[in-house]
Amino acid sequence: MNLDAGTGTDHRRALPSVDRLLQSEAGRILLETYPHQSVVDALRQSLTEARFGSGRGDLSENGLVATGRHILESRYLPSLRPAINGTGVILHTNLGRAPLSARARQDIEQVARSYSTLEYNLDAGARGTRHEHVTGLLQRLTGAEDGLVVNNNASAILLALSATATGKEVLISRGQLVEIGGGFRIPDVLRQSGARLVEVGTTNRTYAEDYAAAIGEDTAVLLRVHTSNFRLSGFVHTASLGELVELGRGRHLSVLDDLGSGSLLPTESYGLAHEPMVQESVAAGADLVCFSGDKLIGGPQAGIIVGKTDIVDRLRRHPLTRALRPDKATLAALYATLIAYELGAAEREIPVWRMISLPVAELEHRGQVMLTELNSRQASVVPSQTTIGGGSLPGETLDSRAIALRPVAGSAQQLAGELRHSEPPLIGHIEDDRVLLDLRTIAPDEDATVCRIVADLLVPHATSSL
Ligand SMILES: *Cc1c(COP(=O)(O)O)cnc(C)c1O
């Protein structure tokens, strides 16, 4: 309702008191949910907005309390809450990386709800270990002798180096001294472990002989790091993992392979370049292979370490493992994620793989349905490119479709900001003065919500000024 000055004044004079609103049926319901003072503050704000004409317009008692409820709901909204990812980056670290499968979500709920067998051995009726729940699966899926799970891959590397190289030397190629994002730099982690870094080769070319020449009395580890988020091309050479393993074997050195993302499925089957697979590193003979749980594995945040029994066992008994141990929700979700691979259901169940394998025709179809729903000349369906993200497959893209929104008044930046401040937040990206919402990273069951949010911000067809 838009009040003109005259009638507005009358209405405002008739506004009820805060006390009256508190005593109304709707007001009493608010008091059952929220602290008294918060309700008073919210109703006061609602009345102030009504008085100065900035409110929602409904000046009835119920309308005023409803505005108060909206104010309270947004005040108590968790800062960490669901958001819709329209960025077209599948493993978006800032948006929580991999969404979890239905199976993983259910299993988290199960172990969260009651006591569990987290560290309880049912046969012995006594203390067991949390480190055994996923070991069998890791062995079967990767071919490794043993496996261990910690908090994330950064901690996996820290633990691996602390247990194998404290006070000793670690050889690493100059081309692999990378920063992964979020300020995580391999040399810094190395230092934290008390190991000494020895750089070998050059930025673009490192040969097995460079490692061999650098091996000394104090050398303990040959470290290979997958360069994840960037790609060198041109005059480039890196020593293969097989060469490092051969070298390490002759000199009694451990070979540690940090895969970053790592994959259990062949990415080339999905029209992408080949991302190193965990099975390959194990087969090549690496002593330890570590990778993230929430990148291409598609599970919860975790650092997964697989490798030779004697060395994994040394890690398991290291004091740092106690500080880096995963919680029950992580272990439940990781088991549920890994079992999908064993059952051959990864592409169907794990959201990351479902997104990667979606045909463009399906995205186009969803886009057209949404366009009909939106009924605005500001919106269109355009070709777009999805990236994998999470430091895997740099430069690789999948053809996709996006809803493109052209702002009528204001800039694309402003429109993107309004979408971010909707509930749930909708995150897009800007291209050619339009906001693009990539449909590959938006789950189909979020389409209706996206339409609702977008429709609120667009000028309807009939009155469009375009
Ligand atoms: C992502 C990444 C890490 C860190 O993994 P987190 O699970 O985020 O701790 C380490 N090494 C490489 C090569 C990576 O790509």
PDB file of C-alpha atoms in Angstrom, residues 117-404:
ATOM      1  CA  THR A 117      30.371 -47.318  17.436  1.00  0.00           C
ATOM      2  CA  LEU A 118      32.920 -44.544  16.816  1.00  0.00           C
ATOM      3  CA  GLU A 119      35.612 -46.054  19.026  1.00  0.00           C
ATOM      4  CA  TYR A 120      33.903 -49.141  20.315  1.00  0.00           C
ATOM      5  CA  ASN A 121      34.812 -52.691  19.396  1.00  0.00           C
ATOM      6  CA  LEU A 122      31.615 -54.734  19.576  1.00  0.00           C
ATOM      7  CA  ASP A 123      33.390 -58.119  19.649  1.00  0.00           C
ATOM      8  CA  ALA A 124      35.633 -57.171  22.531  1.00  0.00           C
ATOM      9  CA  GLY A 125      33.055 -55.029  24.294  1.00  0.00           C
ATOM     10  CA  ALA A 126      35.827 -52.538  24.787  1.00  0.00           C
ATOM     11  CA  ARG A 127      37.610 -49.603  23.302  1.00  0.00           C
ATOM     12  CA  GLY A 128      38.153 -49.783  19.544  1.00  0.00           C
ATOM     13  CA  THR A 129      39.557 -47.259  17.089  1.00  0.00           C
ATOM     14  CA  ARG A 130      37.928 -44.659  14.872  1.00  0.00           C
ATOM     15  CA  HIS A 131      40.688 -45.172  12.337  1.00  0.00           C
ATOM     16  CA  GLU A 132      39.336 -48.510  11.108  1.00  0.00           C
ATOM     17  CA  HIS A 133      35.933 -47.518   9.762  1.00  0.00           C
ATOM     18  CA  VAL A 134      37.027 -46.667   6.231  1.00  0.00           C
ATOM     19  CA  THR A 135      40.338 -48.553   6.002  1.00  0.00           C
ATOM     20  CA  GLY A 136      38.876 -51.570   4.198  1.00  0.00           C
ATOM     21  CA  LEU A 137      37.139 -49.395   1.625  1.00  0.00           C
ATOM     22  CA  LEU A 138      40.296 -47.377   1.004  1.00  0.00           C
ATOM     23  CA  GLN A 139      42.268 -50.580   0.497  1.00  0.00           C
ATOM     24  CA  ARG A 140      39.777 -52.023  -1.965  1.00  0.00           C
ATOM     25  CA  LEU A 141      39.233 -48.794  -3.916  1.00  0.00           C
ATOM     26  CA  THR A 142      42.861 -47.750  -4.244  1.00  0.00           C
ATOM     27  CA  GLY A 143      44.765 -51.031  -4.013  1.00  0.00           C
ATOM     28  CA  ALA A 144      46.815 -49.633  -1.110  1.00  0.00           C
ATOM     29  CA  GLU A 145      47.940 -51.766   1.831  1.00  0.00           C
ATOM     30  CA  ASP A 146      46.593 -49.359   4.433  1.00  0.00           C
ATOM     31  CA  GLY A 147      44.804 -46.046   4.903  1.00  0.00           C
ATOM     32  CA  LEU A 148      44.218 -43.272   7.422  1.00  0.00           C
ATOM     33  CA  VAL A 149      41.895 -40.258   7.567  1.00  0.00           C
ATOM     34  CA  VAL A 150      42.655 -36.871   9.142  1.00  0.00           C
ATOM     35  CA  ASN A 151      41.032 -33.463   9.195  1.00  0.00           C
ATOM     36  CA  ASN A 152      41.984 -32.243   5.715  1.00  0.00           C
ATOM     37  CA  ASN A 153      44.696 -32.704   3.139  1.00  0.00           C
ATOM     38  CA  ALA A 154      46.827 -29.889   4.549  1.00  0.00           C
ATOM     39  CA  SER A 155      46.975 -31.765   7.840  1.00  0.00           C
ATOM     40  CA  ALA A 156      47.631 -35.027   6.000  1.00  0.00           C
ATOM     41  CA  ILE A 157      50.785 -33.525   4.486  1.00  0.00           C
ATOM     42  CA  LEU A 158      51.829 -32.008   7.800  1.00  0.00           C
ATOM     43  CA  LEU A 159      51.389 -35.367   9.528  1.00  0.00           C
ATOM     44  CA  ALA A 160      53.131 -37.339   6.793  1.00  0.00           C
ATOM     45  CA  LEU A 161      56.171 -35.067   6.847  1.00  0.00           C
ATOM     46  CA  SER A 162      56.256 -34.817  10.645  1.00  0.00           C
ATOM     47  CA  ALA A 163      56.304 -38.586  10.925  1.00  0.00           C
ATOM     48  CA  THR A 164      58.876 -39.183   8.214  1.00  0.00           C
ATOM     49  CA  ALA A 165      61.138 -36.146   7.898  1.00  0.00           C
ATOM     50  CA  THR A 166      61.416 -34.057  11.085  1.00  0.00           C
ATOM     51  CA  GLY A 167      65.026 -32.877  11.322  1.00  0.00           C
ATOM     52  CA  LYS A 168      65.718 -34.398   7.906  1.00  0.00           C
ATOM     53  CA  GLU A 169      65.647 -33.235   4.315  1.00  0.00           C
ATOM     54  CA  VAL A 170      62.762 -33.370   1.860  1.00  0.00           C
ATOM     55  CA  LEU A 171      63.544 -33.065  -1.835  1.00  0.00           C
ATOM     56  CA  ILE A 172      60.994 -31.277  -3.981  1.00  0.00           C
ATOM     57  CA  SER A 173      61.052 -29.935  -7.523  1.00  0.00           C
ATOM     58  CA  ARG A 174      61.202 -26.126  -7.857  1.00  0.00           C
ATOM     59  CA  GLY A 175      58.232 -26.400 -10.210  1.00  0.00           C
ATOM     60  CA  GLN A 176      56.109 -27.882  -7.417  1.00  0.00           C
ATOM     61  CA  LEU A 177      56.654 -25.278  -4.677  1.00  0.00           C
ATOM     62  CA  VAL A 178      53.105 -24.053  -5.051  1.00  0.00           C
ATOM     63  CA  GLU A 179      50.580 -21.995  -3.161  1.00  0.00           C
ATOM     64  CA  ILE A 180      47.248 -23.766  -3.240  1.00  0.00           C
ATOM     65  CA  GLY A 181      44.916 -20.927  -2.278  1.00  0.00           C
ATOM     66  CA  GLY A 182      43.813 -19.571   1.040  1.00  0.00           C
ATOM     67  CA  GLY A 183      47.496 -18.894   1.719  1.00  0.00           C
ATOM     68  CA  PHE A 184      48.432 -22.566   1.931  1.00  0.00           C
ATOM     69  CA  ARG A 185      52.008 -22.866   0.687  1.00  0.00           C
ATOM     70  CA  ILE A 186      53.824 -26.147   0.490  1.00  0.00           C
ATOM     71  CA  PRO A 187      57.150 -24.657   1.773  1.00  0.00           C
ATOM     72  CA  ASP A 188      55.406 -23.307   4.899  1.00  0.00           C
ATOM     73  CA  VAL A 189      53.864 -26.673   5.749  1.00  0.00           C
ATOM     74  CA  LEU A 190      57.213 -28.293   5.224  1.00  0.00           C
ATOM     75  CA  ARG A 191      58.803 -25.907   7.699  1.00  0.00           C
ATOM     76  CA  GLN A 192      56.052 -26.564  10.253  1.00  0.00           C
ATOM     77  CA  SER A 193      56.883 -30.243  10.186  1.00  0.00           C
ATOM     78  CA  GLY A 194      60.483 -29.480  11.153  1.00  0.00           C
ATOM     79  CA  ALA A 195      61.742 -30.847   7.851  1.00  0.00           C
ATOM     80  CA  ARG A 196      64.317 -29.051   5.719  1.00  0.00           C
ATOM     81  CA  LEU A 197      63.357 -28.217   2.202  1.00  0.00           C
ATOM     82  CA  VAL A 198      65.789 -28.950  -0.598  1.00  0.00           C
ATOM     83  CA  GLU A 199      64.739 -27.568  -3.964  1.00  0.00           C
ATOM     84  CA  VAL A 200      65.830 -29.485  -7.037  1.00  0.00           C
ATOM     85  CA  GLY A 201      65.672 -28.790 -10.779  1.00  0.00           C
ATOM     86  CA  THR A 202      64.285 -25.598 -12.280  1.00  0.00           C
ATOM     87  CA  THR A 203      60.808 -24.116 -12.434  1.00  0.00           C
ATOM     88  CA  ASN A 204      60.013 -25.713 -15.763  1.00  0.00           C
ATOM     89  CA  ARG A 205      62.286 -28.756 -15.990  1.00  0.00           C
ATOM     90  CA  THR A 206      63.208 -31.279 -13.324  1.00  0.00           C
ATOM     91  CA  TYR A 207      64.706 -34.706 -14.071  1.00  0.00           C
ATOM     92  CA  ALA A 208      65.157 -37.794 -11.921  1.00  0.00           C
ATOM     93  CA  GLU A 209      68.910 -37.054 -12.032  1.00  0.00           C
ATOM     94  CA  ASP A 210      68.295 -33.716 -10.298  1.00  0.00           C
ATOM     95  CA  TYR A 211      66.811 -35.580  -7.328  1.00  0.00           C
ATOM     96  CA  ALA A 212      69.566 -38.185  -7.421  1.00  0.00           C
ATOM     97  CA  ALA A 213      72.270 -35.505  -7.344  1.00  0.00           C
ATOM     98  CA  ALA A 214      70.672 -33.787  -4.335  1.00  0.00           C
ATOM     99  CA  ILE A 215      70.342 -36.888  -2.130  1.00  0.00           C
ATOM    100  CA  GLY A 216      72.581 -36.639   0.933  1.00  0.00           C
ATOM    101  CA  GLU A 217      73.089 -38.154   4.388  1.00  0.00           C
ATOM    102  CA  ASP A 218      70.057 -36.364   5.812  1.00  0.00           C
ATOM    103  CA  THR A 219      67.615 -36.951   2.977  1.00  0.00           C
ATOM    104  CA  ALA A 220      64.496 -38.803   4.117  1.00  0.00           C
ATOM    105  CA  VAL A 221      61.711 -38.062   1.645  1.00  0.00           C
ATOM    106  CA  LEU A 222      61.142 -37.449  -2.046  1.00  0.00           C
ATOM    107  CA  LEU A 223      58.001 -35.335  -2.279  1.00  0.00           C
ATOM    108  CA  ARG A 224      55.866 -34.905  -5.352  1.00  0.00           C
ATOM    109  CA  VAL A 225      53.136 -32.262  -5.295  1.00  0.00           C
ATOM    110  CA  HIS A 226      50.453 -32.091  -7.927  1.00  0.00           C
ATOM    111  CA  THR A 227      50.546 -28.495  -9.124  1.00  0.00           C
ATOM    112  CA  SER A 228      46.757 -28.358  -8.971  1.00  0.00           C
ATOM    113  CA  ASN A 229      45.675 -24.852  -9.791  1.00  0.00           C
ATOM    114  CA  PHE A 230      48.091 -23.964 -12.544  1.00  0.00           C
ATOM    115  CA  ARG A 231      49.548 -25.631 -15.575  1.00  0.00           C
ATOM    116  CA  LEU A 232      52.964 -25.202 -17.118  1.00  0.00           C
ATOM    117  CA  SER A 233      53.117 -25.772 -20.820  1.00  0.00           C
ATOM    118  CA  GLY A 234      55.829 -25.583 -23.434  1.00  0.00           C
ATOM    119  CA  PHE A 235      59.406 -26.492 -22.515  1.00  0.00           C
ATOM    120  CA  VAL A 236      58.502 -28.585 -19.493  1.00  0.00           C
ATOM    121  CA  HIS A 237      59.699 -31.792 -17.870  1.00  0.00           C
ATOM    122  CA  THR A 238      58.858 -33.433 -14.572  1.00  0.00           C
ATOM    123  CA  ALA A 239      60.242 -36.671 -13.195  1.00  0.00           C
ATOM    124  CA  SER A 240      57.541 -39.348 -13.133  1.00  0.00           C
ATOM    125  CA  LEU A 241      56.355 -40.871  -9.886  1.00  0.00           C
ATOM    126  CA  GLY A 242      57.719 -44.196 -11.119  1.00  0.00           C
ATOM    127  CA  GLU A 243      61.211 -42.683 -11.457  1.00  0.00           C
ATOM    128  CA  LEU A 244      61.015 -41.248  -7.924  1.00  0.00           C
ATOM    129  CA  VAL A 245      59.898 -44.616  -6.556  1.00  0.00           C
ATOM    130  CA  GLU A 246      62.800 -46.359  -8.245  1.00  0.00           C
ATOM    131  CA  LEU A 247      65.235 -43.778  -6.929  1.00  0.00           C
ATOM    132  CA  GLY A 248      63.756 -43.921  -3.422  1.00  0.00           C
ATOM    133  CA  ARG A 249      63.898 -47.691  -3.291  1.00  0.00           C
ATOM    134  CA  GLY A 250      67.632 -47.791  -4.057  1.00  0.00           C
ATOM    135  CA  ARG A 251      68.419 -45.141  -1.428  1.00  0.00           C
ATOM    136  CA  HIS A 252      65.934 -46.163   1.296  1.00  0.00           C
ATOM    137  CA  LEU A 253      63.891 -42.975   1.002  1.00  0.00           C
ATOM    138  CA  SER A 254      60.135 -42.565   1.369  1.00  0.00           C
ATOM    139  CA  VAL A 255      58.215 -41.270  -1.617  1.00  0.00           C
ATOM    140  CA  LEU A 256      55.267 -39.077  -0.744  1.00  0.00           C
ATOM    141  CA  ASP A 257      52.718 -38.032  -3.364  1.00  0.00           C
ATOM    142  CA  ASP A 258      50.400 -35.091  -2.632  1.00  0.00           C
ATOM    143  CA  LEU A 259      47.657 -35.401  -5.234  1.00  0.00           C
ATOM    144  CA  GLY A 260      45.624 -32.425  -4.014  1.00  0.00           C
ATOM    145  CA  SER A 261      42.256 -33.413  -5.387  1.00  0.00           C
ATOM    146  CA  GLY A 262      43.016 -36.868  -6.686  1.00  0.00           C
ATOM    147  CA  SER A 263      40.264 -38.816  -8.391  1.00  0.00           C
ATOM    148  CA  LEU A 264      38.874 -42.333  -8.159  1.00  0.00           C
ATOM    149  CA  LEU A 265      37.137 -42.039 -11.543  1.00  0.00           C
ATOM    150  CA  PRO A 266      38.793 -41.313 -14.915  1.00  0.00           C
ATOM    151  CA  THR A 267      37.994 -37.644 -15.674  1.00  0.00           C
ATOM    152  CA  GLU A 268      38.834 -38.175 -19.368  1.00  0.00           C
ATOM    153  CA  SER A 269      35.621 -40.231 -19.683  1.00  0.00           C
ATOM    154  CA  TYR A 270      33.739 -36.973 -19.051  1.00  0.00           C
ATOM    155  CA  GLY A 271      35.443 -34.922 -21.743  1.00  0.00           C
ATOM    156  CA  LEU A 272      38.040 -33.509 -19.374  1.00  0.00           C
ATOM    157  CA  ALA A 273      41.813 -33.861 -19.215  1.00  0.00           C
ATOM    158  CA  HIS A 274      43.145 -36.696 -17.095  1.00  0.00           C
ATOM    159  CA  GLU A 275      43.281 -35.834 -13.392  1.00  0.00           C
ATOM    160  CA  PRO A 276      45.800 -38.036 -11.544  1.00  0.00           C
ATOM    161  CA  MET A 277      44.036 -41.012  -9.971  1.00  0.00           C
ATOM    162  CA  VAL A 278      44.780 -42.358  -6.517  1.00  0.00           C
ATOM    163  CA  GLN A 279      44.958 -45.922  -7.860  1.00  0.00           C
ATOM    164  CA  GLU A 280      47.695 -44.877 -10.300  1.00  0.00           C
ATOM    165  CA  SER A 281      49.918 -43.417  -7.587  1.00  0.00           C
ATOM    166  CA  VAL A 282      49.466 -46.518  -5.447  1.00  0.00           C
ATOM    167  CA  ALA A 283      50.250 -48.772  -8.409  1.00  0.00           C
ATOM    168  CA  ALA A 284      53.346 -46.691  -9.200  1.00  0.00           C
ATOM    169  CA  GLY A 285      54.613 -47.644  -5.748  1.00  0.00           C
ATOM    170  CA  ALA A 286      54.400 -44.391  -3.739  1.00  0.00           C
ATOM    171  CA  ASP A 287      54.877 -45.035  -0.022  1.00  0.00           C
ATOM    172  CA  LEU A 288      52.232 -42.474   0.887  1.00  0.00           C
ATOM    173  CA  VAL A 289      49.564 -40.807  -1.251  1.00  0.00           C
ATOM    174  CA  CYS A 290      47.431 -38.028   0.209  1.00  0.00           C
ATOM    175  CA  PHE A 291      44.375 -36.222  -1.152  1.00  0.00           C
ATOM    176  CA  SER A 292      41.296 -34.256  -0.086  1.00  0.00           C
ATOM    177  CA  GLY A 293      37.950 -35.804   0.816  1.00  0.00           C
ATOM    178  CA  ASP A 294      35.940 -32.852  -0.501  1.00  0.00           C
ATOM    179  CA  LYS A 295      37.428 -32.218  -3.923  1.00  0.00           C
ATOM    180  CA  LEU A 296      36.830 -34.740  -6.739  1.00  0.00           C
ATOM    181  CA  ILE A 297      36.200 -37.507  -4.207  1.00  0.00           C
ATOM    182  CA  GLY A 298      32.973 -35.573  -3.543  1.00  0.00           C
ATOM    183  CA  GLY A 299      32.742 -36.231   0.194  1.00  0.00           C
ATOM    184  CA  PRO A 300      33.238 -34.327   3.454  1.00  0.00           C
ATOM    185  CA  GLN A 301      36.280 -32.232   4.353  1.00  0.00           C
ATOM    186  CA  ALA A 302      38.978 -34.772   5.128  1.00  0.00           C
ATOM    187  CA  GLY A 303      42.580 -35.623   4.389  1.00  0.00           C
ATOM    188  CA  ILE A 304      42.931 -39.170   3.123  1.00  0.00           C
ATOM    189  CA  ILE A 305      46.270 -40.951   3.317  1.00  0.00           C
ATOM    190  CA  VAL A 306      46.865 -44.338   1.707  1.00  0.00           C
ATOM    191  CA  GLY A 307      50.077 -46.286   1.332  1.00  0.00           C
ATOM    192  CA  LYS A 308      52.417 -48.926   2.736  1.00  0.00           C
ATOM    193  CA  THR A 309      51.376 -50.501   6.038  1.00  0.00           C
ATOM    194  CA  ASP A 310      54.575 -49.842   7.996  1.00  0.00           C
ATOM    195  CA  ILE A 311      54.595 -46.143   7.217  1.00  0.00           C
ATOM    196  CA  VAL A 312      50.820 -45.581   7.567  1.00  0.00           C
ATOM    197  CA  ASP A 313      51.105 -47.320  10.917  1.00  0.00           C
ATOM    198  CA  ARG A 314      53.862 -44.939  11.947  1.00  0.00           C
ATOM    199  CA  LEU A 315      51.536 -42.043  11.085  1.00  0.00           C
ATOM    200  CA  ARG A 316      48.671 -43.618  13.026  1.00  0.00           C
ATOM    201  CA  ARG A 317      50.812 -43.746  16.180  1.00  0.00           C
ATOM    202  CA  HIS A 318      52.219 -40.220  15.795  1.00  0.00           C
ATOM    203  CA  PRO A 319      51.035 -37.765  18.509  1.00  0.00           C
ATOM    204  CA  LEU A 320      49.840 -35.280  15.866  1.00  0.00           C
ATOM    205  CA  THR A 321      47.223 -37.805  14.701  1.00  0.00           C
ATOM    206  CA  ARG A 322      45.345 -37.246  17.944  1.00  0.00           C
ATOM    207  CA  ALA A 323      45.213 -33.526  17.179  1.00  0.00           C
ATOM    208  CA  LEU A 324      44.125 -34.059  13.582  1.00  0.00           C
ATOM    209  CA  ARG A 325      41.612 -36.844  14.019  1.00  0.00           C
ATOM    210  CA  PRO A 326      38.302 -36.625  12.113  1.00  0.00           C
ATOM    211  CA  ASP A 327      34.970 -36.536  13.924  1.00  0.00           C
ATOM    212  CA  LYS A 328      32.143 -39.074  13.629  1.00  0.00           C
ATOM    213  CA  ALA A 329      30.119 -37.014  11.136  1.00  0.00           C
ATOM    214  CA  THR A 330      33.119 -36.859   8.795  1.00  0.00           C
ATOM    215  CA  LEU A 331      33.775 -40.580   9.048  1.00  0.00           C
ATOM    216  CA  ALA A 332      30.121 -41.451   8.473  1.00  0.00           C
ATOM    217  CA  ALA A 333      29.907 -39.179   5.414  1.00  0.00           C
ATOM    218  CA  LEU A 334      33.215 -40.412   4.035  1.00  0.00           C
ATOM    219  CA  TYR A 335      32.157 -44.045   4.350  1.00  0.00           C
ATOM    220  CA  ALA A 336      28.857 -43.274   2.608  1.00  0.00           C
ATOM    221  CA  THR A 337      30.720 -41.468  -0.187  1.00  0.00           C
ATOM    222  CA  LEU A 338      33.331 -44.167  -0.723  1.00  0.00           C
ATOM    223  CA  ILE A 339      30.819 -47.012  -0.672  1.00  0.00           C
ATOM    224  CA  ALA A 340      29.090 -45.371  -3.673  1.00  0.00           C
ATOM    225  CA  TYR A 341      32.294 -45.946  -5.675  1.00  0.00           C
ATOM    226  CA  GLU A 342      32.438 -49.558  -4.604  1.00  0.00           C
ATOM    227  CA  LEU A 343      28.804 -50.083  -5.616  1.00  0.00           C
ATOM    228  CA  GLY A 344      29.418 -48.429  -8.997  1.00  0.00           C
ATOM    229  CA  ALA A 345      26.933 -45.702  -8.048  1.00  0.00           C
ATOM    230  CA  ALA A 346      29.293 -42.727  -7.783  1.00  0.00           C
ATOM    231  CA  GLU A 347      28.058 -40.931 -10.898  1.00  0.00           C
ATOM    232  CA  ARG A 348      24.449 -41.309  -9.802  1.00  0.00           C
ATOM    233  CA  GLU A 349      24.844 -40.593  -6.084  1.00  0.00           C
ATOM    234  CA  ILE A 350      27.710 -38.162  -5.636  1.00  0.00           C
ATOM    235  CA  PRO A 351      26.645 -34.603  -6.519  1.00  0.00           C
ATOM    236  CA  VAL A 352      30.065 -33.574  -7.893  1.00  0.00           C
ATOM    237  CA  TRP A 353      30.024 -36.432 -10.411  1.00  0.00           C
ATOM    238  CA  ARG A 354      26.374 -35.907 -11.190  1.00  0.00           C
ATOM    239  CA  MET A 355      27.159 -32.287 -12.073  1.00  0.00           C
ATOM    240  CA  ILE A 356      30.168 -33.270 -14.174  1.00  0.00           C
ATOM    241  CA  SER A 357      28.165 -35.832 -16.148  1.00  0.00           C
ATOM    242  CA  LEU A 358      25.001 -33.765 -16.809  1.00  0.00           C
ATOM    243  CA  PRO A 359      24.295 -33.502 -20.561  1.00  0.00           C
ATOM    244  CA  VAL A 360      24.027 -29.947 -21.936  1.00  0.00           C
ATOM    245  CA  ALA A 361      20.611 -30.761 -23.441  1.00  0.00           C
ATOM    246  CA  GLU A 362      19.261 -31.275 -19.948  1.00  0.00           C
ATOM    247  CA  LEU A 363      20.661 -27.917 -18.798  1.00  0.00           C
ATOM    248  CA  GLU A 364      19.162 -26.216 -21.868  1.00  0.00           C
ATOM    249  CA  HIS A 365      15.781 -27.768 -21.103  1.00  0.00           C
ATOM    250  CA  ARG A 366      15.848 -26.644 -17.461  1.00  0.00           C
ATOM    251  CA  GLY A 367      16.858 -23.167 -18.589  1.00  0.00           C
ATOM    252  CA  GLN A 368      13.924 -22.909 -21.020  1.00  0.00           C
ATOM    253  CA  VAL A 369      11.457 -24.056 -18.348  1.00  0.00           C
ATOM    254  CA  MET A 370      12.809 -21.420 -15.967  1.00  0.00           C
ATOM    255  CA  LEU A 371      12.634 -18.762 -18.674  1.00  0.00           C
ATOM    256  CA  THR A 372       8.939 -19.457 -19.241  1.00  0.00           C
ATOM    257  CA  GLU A 373       8.408 -19.230 -15.509  1.00  0.00           C
ATOM    258  CA  LEU A 374      10.298 -15.916 -15.234  1.00  0.00           C
ATOM    259  CA  ASN A 375       8.499 -14.359 -18.215  1.00  0.00           C
ATOM    260  CA  SER A 376      10.827 -11.365 -18.452  1.00  0.00           C
ATOM    261  CA  ARG A 377      12.791  -9.903 -21.317  1.00  0.00           C
ATOM    262  CA  GLN A 378      15.632  -9.313 -18.913  1.00  0.00           C
ATOM    263  CA  ALA A 379      16.291 -13.049 -18.690  1.00  0.00           C
ATOM    264  CA  SER A 380      17.708 -15.386 -21.333  1.00  0.00           C
ATOM    265  CA  VAL A 381      19.425 -18.764 -21.562  1.00  0.00           C
ATOM    266  CA  VAL A 382      23.014 -18.480 -22.788  1.00  0.00           C
ATOM    267  CA  PRO A 383      25.912 -20.898 -23.380  1.00  0.00           C
ATOM    268  CA  SER A 384      28.403 -20.855 -20.515  1.00  0.00           C
ATOM    269  CA  GLN A 385      31.435 -22.745 -19.286  1.00  0.00           C
ATOM    270  CA  THR A 386      31.627 -24.666 -16.015  1.00  0.00           C
ATOM    271  CA  THR A 387      35.015 -25.187 -14.379  1.00  0.00           C
ATOM    272  CA  ILE A 388      35.892 -27.938 -11.934  1.00  0.00           C
ATOM    273  CA  GLY A 389      37.715 -25.789  -9.348  1.00  0.00           C
ATOM    274  CA  GLY A 390      39.188 -26.995  -6.082  1.00  0.00           C
ATOM    275  CA  GLY A 391      42.604 -26.803  -7.681  1.00  0.00           C
ATOM    276  CA  SER A 392      41.860 -29.657 -10.047  1.00  0.00           C
ATOM    277  CA  LEU A 393      41.968 -29.614 -13.839  1.00  0.00           C
ATOM    278  CA  PRO A 394      43.108 -25.983 -14.335  1.00  0.00           C
ATOM    279  CA  GLY A 395      41.906 -24.468 -17.600  1.00  0.00           C
ATOM    280  CA  GLU A 396      39.497 -27.346 -18.242  1.00  0.00           C
ATOM    281  CA  THR A 397      35.863 -26.488 -18.826  1.00  0.00           C
ATOM    282  CA  LEU A 398      32.561 -28.239 -19.502  1.00  0.00           C
ATOM    283  CA  ASP A 399      29.977 -26.712 -21.856  1.00  0.00           C
ATOM    284  CA  SER A 400      27.032 -25.518 -19.867  1.00  0.00           C
ATOM    285  CA  ARG A 401      23.996 -23.225 -19.915  1.00  0.00           C
ATOM    286  CA  ALA A 402      23.272 -20.236 -17.725  1.00  0.00           C
ATOM    287  CA  ILE A 403      20.343 -17.965 -17.004  1.00  0.00           C
ATOM    288  CA  ALA A 404      21.621 -14.503 -17.974  1.00  0.00           C
TER     289      ALA A 404
END
